[in-house]
Coordinates of C-alpha atoms in Angstrom, one line a residue:
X1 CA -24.2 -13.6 -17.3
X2 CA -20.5 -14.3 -16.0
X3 CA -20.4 -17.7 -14.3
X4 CA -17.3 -18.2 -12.2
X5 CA -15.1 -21.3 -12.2
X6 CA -13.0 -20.8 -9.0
X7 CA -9.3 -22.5 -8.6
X8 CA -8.7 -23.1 -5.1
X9 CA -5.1 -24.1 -4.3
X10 CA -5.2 -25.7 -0.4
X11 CA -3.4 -27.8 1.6
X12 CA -5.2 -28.2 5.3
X13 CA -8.5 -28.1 6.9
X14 CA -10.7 -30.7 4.9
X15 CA -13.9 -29.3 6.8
X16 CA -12.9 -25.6 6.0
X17 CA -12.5 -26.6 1.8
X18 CA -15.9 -28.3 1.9
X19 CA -17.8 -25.5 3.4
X20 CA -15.6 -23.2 1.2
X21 CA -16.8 -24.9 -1.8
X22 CA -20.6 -25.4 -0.9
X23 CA -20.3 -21.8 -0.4
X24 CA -18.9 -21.0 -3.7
X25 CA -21.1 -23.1 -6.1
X26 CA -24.4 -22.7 -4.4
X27 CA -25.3 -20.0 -6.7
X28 CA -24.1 -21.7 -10.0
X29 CA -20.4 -20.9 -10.0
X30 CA -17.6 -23.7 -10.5
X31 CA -14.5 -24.5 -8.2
X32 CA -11.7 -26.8 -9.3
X33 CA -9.7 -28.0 -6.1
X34 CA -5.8 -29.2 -6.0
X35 CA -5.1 -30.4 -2.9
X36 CA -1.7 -30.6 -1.8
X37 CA -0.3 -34.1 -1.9
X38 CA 2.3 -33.2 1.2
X39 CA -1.2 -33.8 3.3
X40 CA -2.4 -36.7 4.5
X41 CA -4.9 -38.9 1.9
X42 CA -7.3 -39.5 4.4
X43 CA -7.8 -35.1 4.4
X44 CA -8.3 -35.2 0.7
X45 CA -10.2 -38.5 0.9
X46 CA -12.9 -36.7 3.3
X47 CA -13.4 -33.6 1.0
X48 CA -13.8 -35.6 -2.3
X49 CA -16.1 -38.1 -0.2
X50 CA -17.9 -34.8 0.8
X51 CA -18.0 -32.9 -2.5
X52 CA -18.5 -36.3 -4.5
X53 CA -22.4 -35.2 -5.5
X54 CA -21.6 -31.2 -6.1
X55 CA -21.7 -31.4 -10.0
X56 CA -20.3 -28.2 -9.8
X57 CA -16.8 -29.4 -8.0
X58 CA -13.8 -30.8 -9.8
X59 CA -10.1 -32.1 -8.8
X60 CA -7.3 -31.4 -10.2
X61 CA -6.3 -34.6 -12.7
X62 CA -3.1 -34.9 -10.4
X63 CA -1.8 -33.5 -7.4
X64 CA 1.4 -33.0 -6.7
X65 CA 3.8 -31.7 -3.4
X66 CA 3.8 -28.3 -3.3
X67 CA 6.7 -25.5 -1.6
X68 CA 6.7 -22.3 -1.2
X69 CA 8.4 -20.2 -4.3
X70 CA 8.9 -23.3 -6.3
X71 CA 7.7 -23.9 -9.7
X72 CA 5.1 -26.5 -8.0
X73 CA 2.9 -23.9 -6.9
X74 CA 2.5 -22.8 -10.7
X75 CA 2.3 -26.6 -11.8
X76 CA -0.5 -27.2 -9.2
X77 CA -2.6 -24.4 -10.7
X78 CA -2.2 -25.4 -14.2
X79 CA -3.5 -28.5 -13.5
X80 CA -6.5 -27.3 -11.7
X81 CA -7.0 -24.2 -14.4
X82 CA -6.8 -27.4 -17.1
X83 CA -9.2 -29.4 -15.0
X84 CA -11.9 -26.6 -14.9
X85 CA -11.6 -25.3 -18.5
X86 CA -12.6 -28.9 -19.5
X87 CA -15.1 -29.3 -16.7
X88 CA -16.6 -26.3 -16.5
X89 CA -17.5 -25.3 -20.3
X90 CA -20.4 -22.6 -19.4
X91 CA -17.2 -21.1 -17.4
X92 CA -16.5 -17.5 -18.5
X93 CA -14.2 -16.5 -16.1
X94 CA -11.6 -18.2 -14.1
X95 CA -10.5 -16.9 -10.5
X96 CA -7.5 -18.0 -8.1
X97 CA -8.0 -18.2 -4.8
X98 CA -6.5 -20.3 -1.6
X99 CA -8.5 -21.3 1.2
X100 CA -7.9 -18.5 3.2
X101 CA -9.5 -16.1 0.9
X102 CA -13.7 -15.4 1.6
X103 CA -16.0 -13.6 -1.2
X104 CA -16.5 -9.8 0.2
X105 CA -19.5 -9.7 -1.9
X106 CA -22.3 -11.4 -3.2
X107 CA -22.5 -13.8 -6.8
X108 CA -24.5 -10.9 -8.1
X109 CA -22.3 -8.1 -7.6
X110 CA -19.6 -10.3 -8.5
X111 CA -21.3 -11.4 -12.0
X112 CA -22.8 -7.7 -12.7
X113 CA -19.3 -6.6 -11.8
X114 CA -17.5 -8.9 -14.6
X115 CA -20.1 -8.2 -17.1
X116 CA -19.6 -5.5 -16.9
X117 CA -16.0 -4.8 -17.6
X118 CA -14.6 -7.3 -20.5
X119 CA -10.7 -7.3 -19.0
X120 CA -8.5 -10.0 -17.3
X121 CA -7.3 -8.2 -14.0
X122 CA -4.2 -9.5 -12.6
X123 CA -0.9 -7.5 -11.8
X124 CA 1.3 -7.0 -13.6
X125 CA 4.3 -4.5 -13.2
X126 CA 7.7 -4.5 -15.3
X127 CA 9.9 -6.9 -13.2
X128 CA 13.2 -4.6 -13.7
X129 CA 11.8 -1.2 -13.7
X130 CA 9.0 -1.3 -10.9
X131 CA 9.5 -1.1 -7.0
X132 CA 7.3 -3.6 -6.3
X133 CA 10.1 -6.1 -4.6
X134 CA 10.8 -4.4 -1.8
X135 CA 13.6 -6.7 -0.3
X136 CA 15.7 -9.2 -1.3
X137 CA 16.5 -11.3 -4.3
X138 CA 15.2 -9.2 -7.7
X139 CA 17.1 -9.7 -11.2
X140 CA 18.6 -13.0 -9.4
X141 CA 15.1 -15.0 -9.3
X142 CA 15.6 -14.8 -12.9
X143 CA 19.2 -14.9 -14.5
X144 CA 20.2 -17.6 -12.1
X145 CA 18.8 -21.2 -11.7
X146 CA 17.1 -22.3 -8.6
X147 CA 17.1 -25.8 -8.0
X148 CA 17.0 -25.3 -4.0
X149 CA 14.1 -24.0 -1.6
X150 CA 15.4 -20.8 0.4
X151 CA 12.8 -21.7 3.5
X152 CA 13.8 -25.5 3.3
X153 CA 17.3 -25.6 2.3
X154 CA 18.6 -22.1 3.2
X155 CA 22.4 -23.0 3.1
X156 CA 22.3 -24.7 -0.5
X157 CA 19.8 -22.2 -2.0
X158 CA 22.4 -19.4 -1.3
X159 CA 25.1 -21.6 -1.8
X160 CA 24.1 -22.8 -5.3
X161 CA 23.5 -18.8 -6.7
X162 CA 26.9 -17.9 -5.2
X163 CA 28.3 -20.6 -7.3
X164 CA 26.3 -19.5 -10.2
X165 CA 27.3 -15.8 -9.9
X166 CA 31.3 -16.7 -9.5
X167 CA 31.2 -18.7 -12.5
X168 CA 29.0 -16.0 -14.5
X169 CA 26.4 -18.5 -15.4
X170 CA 23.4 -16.1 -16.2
X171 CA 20.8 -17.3 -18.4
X172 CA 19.1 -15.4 -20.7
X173 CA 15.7 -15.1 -20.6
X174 CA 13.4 -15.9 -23.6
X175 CA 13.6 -12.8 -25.7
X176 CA 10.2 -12.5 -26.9
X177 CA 9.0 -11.9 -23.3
X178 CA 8.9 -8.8 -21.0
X179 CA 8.9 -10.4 -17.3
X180 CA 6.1 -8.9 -15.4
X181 CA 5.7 -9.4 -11.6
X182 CA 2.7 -9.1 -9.4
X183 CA 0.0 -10.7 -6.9
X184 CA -0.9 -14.6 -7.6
X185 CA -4.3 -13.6 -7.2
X186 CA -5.7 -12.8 -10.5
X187 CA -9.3 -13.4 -12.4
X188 CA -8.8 -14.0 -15.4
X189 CA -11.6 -14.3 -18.8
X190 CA -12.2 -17.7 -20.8
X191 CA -10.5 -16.7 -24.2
X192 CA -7.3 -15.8 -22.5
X193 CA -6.6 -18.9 -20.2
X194 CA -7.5 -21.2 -23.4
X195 CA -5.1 -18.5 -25.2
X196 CA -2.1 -19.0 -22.4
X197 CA -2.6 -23.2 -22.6
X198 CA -1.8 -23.0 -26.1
X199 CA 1.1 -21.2 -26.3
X200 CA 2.5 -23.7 -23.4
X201 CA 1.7 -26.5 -25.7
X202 CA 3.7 -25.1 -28.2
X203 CA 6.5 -23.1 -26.1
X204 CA 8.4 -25.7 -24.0
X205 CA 11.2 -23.3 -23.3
X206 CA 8.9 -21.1 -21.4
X207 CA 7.8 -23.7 -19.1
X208 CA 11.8 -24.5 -18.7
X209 CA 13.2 -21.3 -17.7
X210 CA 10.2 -20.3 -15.5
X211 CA 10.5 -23.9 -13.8
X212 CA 13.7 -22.8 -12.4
X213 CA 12.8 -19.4 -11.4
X214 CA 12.3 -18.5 -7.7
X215 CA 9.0 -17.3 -6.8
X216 CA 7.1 -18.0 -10.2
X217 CA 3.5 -17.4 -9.1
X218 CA 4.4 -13.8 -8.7
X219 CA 5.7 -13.4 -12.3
X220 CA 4.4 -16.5 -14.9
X221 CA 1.2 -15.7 -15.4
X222 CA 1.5 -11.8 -15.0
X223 CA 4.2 -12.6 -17.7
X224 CA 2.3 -14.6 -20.0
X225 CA -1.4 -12.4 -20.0
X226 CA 0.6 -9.5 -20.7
X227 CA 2.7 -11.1 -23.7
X228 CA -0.7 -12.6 -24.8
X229 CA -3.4 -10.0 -24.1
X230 CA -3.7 -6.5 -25.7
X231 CA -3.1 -3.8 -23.1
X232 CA -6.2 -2.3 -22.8
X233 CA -7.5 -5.4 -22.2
X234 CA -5.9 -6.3 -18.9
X235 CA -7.0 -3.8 -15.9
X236 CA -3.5 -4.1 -13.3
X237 CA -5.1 -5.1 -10.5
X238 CA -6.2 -7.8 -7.9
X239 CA -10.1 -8.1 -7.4
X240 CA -8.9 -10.0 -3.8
X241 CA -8.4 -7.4 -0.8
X242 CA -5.0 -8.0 1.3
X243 CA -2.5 -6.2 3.0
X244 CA 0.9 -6.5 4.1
X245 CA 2.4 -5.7 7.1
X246 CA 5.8 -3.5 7.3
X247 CA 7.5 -7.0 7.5
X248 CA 5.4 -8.3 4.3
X249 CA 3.3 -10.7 6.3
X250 CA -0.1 -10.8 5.6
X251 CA -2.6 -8.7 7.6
X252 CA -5.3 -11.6 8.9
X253 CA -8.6 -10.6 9.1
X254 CA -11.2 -11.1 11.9
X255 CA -14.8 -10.9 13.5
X256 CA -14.7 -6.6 13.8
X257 CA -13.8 -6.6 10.2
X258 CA -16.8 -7.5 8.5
X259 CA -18.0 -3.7 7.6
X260 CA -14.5 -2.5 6.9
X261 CA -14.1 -5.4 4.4
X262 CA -17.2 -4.8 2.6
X263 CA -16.9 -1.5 2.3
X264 CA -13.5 -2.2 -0.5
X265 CA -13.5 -2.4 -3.9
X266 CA -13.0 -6.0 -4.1
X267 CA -14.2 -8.8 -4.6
X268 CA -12.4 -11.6 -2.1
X269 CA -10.5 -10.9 1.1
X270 CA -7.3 -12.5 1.8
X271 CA -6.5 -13.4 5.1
X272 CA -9.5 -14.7 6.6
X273 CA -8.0 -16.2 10.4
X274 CA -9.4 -19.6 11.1
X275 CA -10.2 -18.3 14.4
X276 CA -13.0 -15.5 12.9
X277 CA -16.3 -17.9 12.7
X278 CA -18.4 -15.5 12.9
X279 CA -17.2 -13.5 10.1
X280 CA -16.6 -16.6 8.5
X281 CA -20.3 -17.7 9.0
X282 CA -21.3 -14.0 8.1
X283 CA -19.3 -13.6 4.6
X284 CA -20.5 -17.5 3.8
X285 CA -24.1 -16.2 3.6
X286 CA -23.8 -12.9 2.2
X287 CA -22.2 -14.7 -0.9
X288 CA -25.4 -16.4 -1.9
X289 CA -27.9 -12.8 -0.8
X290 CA -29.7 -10.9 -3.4
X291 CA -30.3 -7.1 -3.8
X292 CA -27.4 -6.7 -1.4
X293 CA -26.0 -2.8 -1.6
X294 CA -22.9 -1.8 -1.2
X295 CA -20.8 1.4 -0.3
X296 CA -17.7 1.6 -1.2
X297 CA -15.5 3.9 0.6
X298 CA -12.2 1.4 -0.2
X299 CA -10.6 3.6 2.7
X300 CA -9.1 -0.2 3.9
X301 CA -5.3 0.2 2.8
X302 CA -4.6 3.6 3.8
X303 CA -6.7 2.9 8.0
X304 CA -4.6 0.0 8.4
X305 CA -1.2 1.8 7.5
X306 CA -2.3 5.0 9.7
X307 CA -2.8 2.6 13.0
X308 CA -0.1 0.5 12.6
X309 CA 2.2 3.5 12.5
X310 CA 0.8 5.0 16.1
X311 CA 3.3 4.9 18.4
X312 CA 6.6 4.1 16.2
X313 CA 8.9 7.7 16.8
X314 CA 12.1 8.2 16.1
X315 CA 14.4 9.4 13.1
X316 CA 14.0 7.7 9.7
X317 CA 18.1 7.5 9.4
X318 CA 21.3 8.9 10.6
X319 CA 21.6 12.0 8.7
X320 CA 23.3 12.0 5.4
X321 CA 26.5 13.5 4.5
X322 CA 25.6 16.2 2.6
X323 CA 23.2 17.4 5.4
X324 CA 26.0 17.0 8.1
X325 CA 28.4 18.9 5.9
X326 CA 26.3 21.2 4.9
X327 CA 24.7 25.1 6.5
X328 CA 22.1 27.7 5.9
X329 CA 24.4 29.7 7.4
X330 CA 25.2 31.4 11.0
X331 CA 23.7 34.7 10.1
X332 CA 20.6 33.1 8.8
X333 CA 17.3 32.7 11.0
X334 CA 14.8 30.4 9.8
X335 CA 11.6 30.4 11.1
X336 CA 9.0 27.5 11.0
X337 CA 5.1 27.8 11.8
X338 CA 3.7 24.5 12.2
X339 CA 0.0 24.0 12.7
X340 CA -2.2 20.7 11.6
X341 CA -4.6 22.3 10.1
X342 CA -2.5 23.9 7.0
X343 CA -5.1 26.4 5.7
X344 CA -5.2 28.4 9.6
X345 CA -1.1 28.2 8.7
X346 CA -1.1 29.6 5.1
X347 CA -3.6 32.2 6.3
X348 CA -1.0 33.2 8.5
X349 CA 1.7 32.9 6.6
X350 CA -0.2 35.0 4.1
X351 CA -0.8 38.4 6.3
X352 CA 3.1 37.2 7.8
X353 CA 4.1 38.0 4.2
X354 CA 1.9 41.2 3.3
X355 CA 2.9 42.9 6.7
X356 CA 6.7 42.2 7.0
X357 CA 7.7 41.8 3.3
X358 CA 9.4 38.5 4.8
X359 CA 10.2 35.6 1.9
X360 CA 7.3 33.2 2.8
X361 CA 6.7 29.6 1.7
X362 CA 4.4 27.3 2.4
X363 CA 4.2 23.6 3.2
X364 CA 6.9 22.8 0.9
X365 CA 8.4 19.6 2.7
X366 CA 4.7 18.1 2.8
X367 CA 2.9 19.3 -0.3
X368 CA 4.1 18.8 -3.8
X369 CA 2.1 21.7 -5.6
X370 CA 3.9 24.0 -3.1
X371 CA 4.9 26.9 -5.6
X372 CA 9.0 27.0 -5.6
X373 CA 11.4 29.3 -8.0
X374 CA 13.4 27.2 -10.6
X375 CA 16.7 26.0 -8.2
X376 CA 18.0 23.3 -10.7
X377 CA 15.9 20.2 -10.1
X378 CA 16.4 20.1 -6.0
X379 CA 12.9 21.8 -5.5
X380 CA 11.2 19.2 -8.1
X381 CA 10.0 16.3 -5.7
X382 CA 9.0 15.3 -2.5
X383 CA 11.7 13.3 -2.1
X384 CA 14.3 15.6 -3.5
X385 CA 13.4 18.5 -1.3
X386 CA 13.2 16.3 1.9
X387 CA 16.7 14.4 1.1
X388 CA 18.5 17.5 0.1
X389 CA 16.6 20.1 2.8
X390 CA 19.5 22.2 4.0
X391 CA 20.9 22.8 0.7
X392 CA 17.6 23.7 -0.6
X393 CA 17.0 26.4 2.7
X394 CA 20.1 27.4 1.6
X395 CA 19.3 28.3 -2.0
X396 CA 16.3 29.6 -1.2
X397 CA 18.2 31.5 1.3
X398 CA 20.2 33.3 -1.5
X399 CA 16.9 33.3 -4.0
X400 CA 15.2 35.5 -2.0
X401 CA 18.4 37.4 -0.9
X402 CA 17.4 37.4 2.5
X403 CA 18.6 36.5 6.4
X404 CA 14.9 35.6 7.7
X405 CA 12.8 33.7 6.1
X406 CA 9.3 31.6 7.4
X407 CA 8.3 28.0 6.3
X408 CA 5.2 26.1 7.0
X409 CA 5.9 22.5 8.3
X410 CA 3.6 19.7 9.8
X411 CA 3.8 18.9 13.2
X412 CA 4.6 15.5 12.2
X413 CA 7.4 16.3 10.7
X414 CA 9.9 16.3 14.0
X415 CA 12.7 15.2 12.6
X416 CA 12.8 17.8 9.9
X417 CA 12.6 20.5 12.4
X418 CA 14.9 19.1 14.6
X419 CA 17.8 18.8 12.0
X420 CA 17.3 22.9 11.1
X421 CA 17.9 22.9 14.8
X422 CA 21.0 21.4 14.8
X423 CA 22.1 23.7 12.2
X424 CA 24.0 26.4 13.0
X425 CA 21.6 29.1 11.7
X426 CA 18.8 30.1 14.2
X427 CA 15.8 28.5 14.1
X428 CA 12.8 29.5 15.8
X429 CA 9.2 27.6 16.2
X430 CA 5.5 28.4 16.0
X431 CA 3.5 26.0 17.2
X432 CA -0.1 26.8 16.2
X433 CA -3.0 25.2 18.3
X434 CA -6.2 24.6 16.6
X435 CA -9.5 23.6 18.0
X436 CA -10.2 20.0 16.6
X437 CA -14.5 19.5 16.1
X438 CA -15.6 15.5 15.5
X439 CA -17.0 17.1 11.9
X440 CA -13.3 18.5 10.7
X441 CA -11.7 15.1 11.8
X442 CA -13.8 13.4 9.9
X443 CA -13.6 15.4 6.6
X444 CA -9.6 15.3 7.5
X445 CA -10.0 11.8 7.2
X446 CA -12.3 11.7 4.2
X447 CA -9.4 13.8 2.5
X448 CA -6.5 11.4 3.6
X449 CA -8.1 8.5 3.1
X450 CA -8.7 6.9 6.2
X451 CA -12.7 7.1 5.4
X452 CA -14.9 7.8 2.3
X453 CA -18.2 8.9 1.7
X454 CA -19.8 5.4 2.5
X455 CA -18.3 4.9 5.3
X456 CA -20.5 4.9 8.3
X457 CA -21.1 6.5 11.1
X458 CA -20.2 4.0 13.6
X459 CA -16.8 3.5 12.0
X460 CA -16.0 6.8 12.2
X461 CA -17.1 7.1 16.0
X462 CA -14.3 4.8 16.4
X463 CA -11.7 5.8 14.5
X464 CA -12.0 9.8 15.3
X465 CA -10.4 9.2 18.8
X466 CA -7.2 7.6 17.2
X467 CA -7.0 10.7 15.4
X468 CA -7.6 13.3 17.7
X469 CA -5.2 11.4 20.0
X470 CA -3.0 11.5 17.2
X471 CA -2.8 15.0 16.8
X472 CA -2.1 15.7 20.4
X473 CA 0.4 12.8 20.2
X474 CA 2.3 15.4 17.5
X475 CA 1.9 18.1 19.9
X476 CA 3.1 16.8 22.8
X477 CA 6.1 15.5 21.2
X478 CA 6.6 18.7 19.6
X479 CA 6.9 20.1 23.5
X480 CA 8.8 16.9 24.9
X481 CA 11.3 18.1 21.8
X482 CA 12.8 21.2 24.2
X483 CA 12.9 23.2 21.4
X484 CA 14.9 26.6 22.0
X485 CA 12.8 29.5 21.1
X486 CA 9.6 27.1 20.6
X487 CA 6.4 29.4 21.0
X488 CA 2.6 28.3 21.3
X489 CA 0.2 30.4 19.9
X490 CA -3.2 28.8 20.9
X491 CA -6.8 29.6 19.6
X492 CA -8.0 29.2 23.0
X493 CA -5.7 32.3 24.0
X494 CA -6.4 35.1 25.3
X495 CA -5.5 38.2 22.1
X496 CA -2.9 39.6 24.4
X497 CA -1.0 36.4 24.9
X498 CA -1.1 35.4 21.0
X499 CA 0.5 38.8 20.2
X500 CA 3.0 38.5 22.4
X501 CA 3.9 34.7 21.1
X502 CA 4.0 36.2 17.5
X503 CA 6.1 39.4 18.2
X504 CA 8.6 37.0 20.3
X505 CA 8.6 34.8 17.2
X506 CA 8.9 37.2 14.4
X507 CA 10.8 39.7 16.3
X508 CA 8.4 42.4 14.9
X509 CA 6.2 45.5 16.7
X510 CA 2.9 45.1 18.7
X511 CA 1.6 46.6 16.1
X512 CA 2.8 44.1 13.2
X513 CA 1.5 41.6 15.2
X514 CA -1.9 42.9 15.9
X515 CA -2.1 43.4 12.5
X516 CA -1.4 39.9 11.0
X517 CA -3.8 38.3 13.8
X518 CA -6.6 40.5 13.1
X519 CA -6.5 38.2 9.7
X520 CA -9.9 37.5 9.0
X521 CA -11.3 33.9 9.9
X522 CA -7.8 32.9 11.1
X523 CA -9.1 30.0 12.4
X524 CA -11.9 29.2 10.6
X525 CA -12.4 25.7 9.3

């Protein structure tokens, strides 16, 4: 049976540690505490004083001042990782964790969870080749020494890798090592921290050139496991739940969070506000429970991006030059359907295509599988396709050897649209209105993510009016647009007024249109 020997890096409220480690080694597991020496003595004083009799607590042999992105935070955890290997020798797995991180699920779970999978799971993503830095500094944290902190000493920190980079003083880094960057919050297995404090014994250079490294909790360790650990060994993950917000802060957690956080697949939560103590209270119990099921829907990541982004309109960028310089061309009419629900659209399209020989495509800005002729690599992404859109219409355009041609797009793609506008081609619009049940928003959200098969009813009542509101959000701005030649072709309509709509739009008979909205289930879900 795994027993857990936690490594708990804090620096503030003594009362909050104490409960945080009753919590943790009520059910047998370990935690090894540094406490940052920047706080006051009397803070640390009260939580050994408090812990003294917990055979199951140990300190870190020495504590030292600790700042964000130095070296120090690394230092701090080696003591306390060297502390508990000695401690704790039942230990067989050793997890990092601050003090505002909470267990998600119980000791049981967690231990039938680890014995059941023998890997160390801790990030760990090629430094130079993966996006995970987003912003700022990347191949400098490494080539250049930082003897500085950027939060404390701004003007020297930048000042000092200036200087380095005028007088082309890169470093090389040690050659038998493939930098790896990830999360600081990694669980990792007995053999391979007594594996990665051996080769520090014996590899002082390491220890030197990640001392002066910026940020070296996101990339020593993720470093060293993968040079020391067989691949298929190490699962690249974090077993502690957090999110970032689009300014990389940390999402913090509260009291209406307690389903949603149980419901990942996770182990910890990271942030847990100070604030929440009832959710505090609530997770501190669960942690000791028994026969405690979960459901994992782990819909967490992909509901908090969706409701953060309500509200935010307005064009990703100006638009490129290759898009202002470029035409479908003045003779050229493109005409766009666009309808949430994409199967009503490509049934559409479909009887669009068999009745007026039109070329037809369908959601080809919004699905990758979207079938496209061979134009050269332009059609072979996402990205491509959205980046390079007008020259694509065009070659598509002169594919097809055709004037008129009909795309599907979503309605949430306004700024699309609006650029074909702008073009000097003519563009027309079909807005199709579907009716919206509570059971087809919640599959749509089962099938984008926001929900899973576990999760329950009561969070779906509550999260199906943000998306139905969504959806008419689209709409309405797809009206507020004053879009020329921008037709509505409702399911609520009368037959009469949808054929009209579609003739308008395609510029095609009564009897072309009756045909292609006699399409059997047009609208069915």
């Amino acid at each position: 049976m795994a027993k857990i020997a936690y490594i708990l890096l804090c620096h503030k409220d003594p009362e909050a540690v104490i409960q945080q480690a009753s919590q943790l080694t009520t059910v047998g597991d370990y935690i090894s505490i540094h406490f940052d020496a920047r706080a006051p003595k009397s803070d640390y004083d009260q939580i050994r004083q408090a812990l003294a009799e917990n055979p199951n607590v140990a300190f870190a042999r020495k504590r030292i001042k600790c700042g964000w992105g130095e070296w120090s935070l690394v230092q701090a955890t080696l003591h306390a990782l060297e502390t508990a290997v000695t401690a704790f020798p039942r230990a067989t797995h050793f997890y990092m964790v601050s003090g505002d991180c909470m267990a998600i699920k119980t000791a049981e779970y967690a231990h039938q969870f680890l014995d059941q999978r023998d890997q160390d799971f801790i990030e760990s993503f090629d430094f130079f080749d993966s996006n995970w830095i987003k912003t700022g500094m990347k191949e400098d944290r490494l080539i250049y020494r930082h003897f500085f902190n950027e939060r404390k000493h701004k003007a020297l920190f930048y000042a000092s890798a200036d200087l380095q980079r005028k007088l082309g003083l890169k470093r090389k880094i040690p050659a038998d090592l493939q930098v790896q960057i990830g999360s600081q919050w990694w669980c990792l297995r007995r053999r391979t921290v007594e594996r990665l404090l051996a080769f520090l014994k014996t590899r002082k250079d390491v220890i030197r050139f990640f001392r002066t490294t910026w940020i070296p909790d996101e990339t020593f360790f993720q470093t060293l496991v993968r040079h020391l650990v067989p691949e298929h060994e190490i699962e690249t993950r974090t077993l502690t739940f957090l999110m970032f917000s689009d300014y990389g802060m940390p999402i913090t957690f509260y009291n209406d969070h307690y389903d949603l956080l149980l419901r990942q697949d996770f182990l910890f939560a990271r942030k847990i506000s100070p604030e929440a103590q009832e959710l505090k209270l609530r997770l501190g119990k669960l942690y000791a429970a028994k026969d405690v099921s979960f459901s994992i829907s782990n819909e967490g990541r992909n509901l908090q991006k969706f409701l953060t982004e309500r509200g935010r309109v307005g064009r990703r960028f100006s638009p490129r030059f290759w898009e202002t310089e470029s035409t479908l061309g003045r003779e050229r009419e493109l005409m766009i359907i666009t309808c949430k629900k994409w199967h009503v659209a490509k049934r559409l399209l479909e009887s669009v295509r068999q009745v007026t020989n039109l070329p037809c495509l369908e959601y080809l800005f919004n699905e990758e599988g979207t079938p496209l002729p061979d134009l050269g690599g332009i059609q072979a992404s996402l990205g491509k396709r959205t980046r390079h859109r007008r020259a694509l219409m065009r070659m598509l355009f002169e594919y097809y050897d055709s004037d008129r041609m009909v795309v599907c797009m979503d309605p949430a793609s306004l700024d699309l649209i609006q650029d074909f506008y702008s073009d000097r081609s003519r563009t027309r619009l079909l807005q199709v209105e579907c009716i919206f049940s509570d059971s087809y928003l919640a599959g749509h959200a089962r099938r984008v993510g926001l929900a899973g098969e576990a999760t329950s009813q009561q969070s779906l009542d509550r999260l199906l009016p943000t998306i139905r509101n969504d959806i008419l959000f689209e709409s309405d701005r797809l009206r507020d647009a004053n879009l020329d030649h921008h037709m509505i072709l409702r399911q609520t309509n009368e037959p009469a007024v949808n054929l009209e709509k579609l003739q308008n739009f395609l510029s095609i008979s009564p009897e072309q249109a009756d045909r292609i909205l006699q399409t059997d289930h047009l609208f069915a879900d």
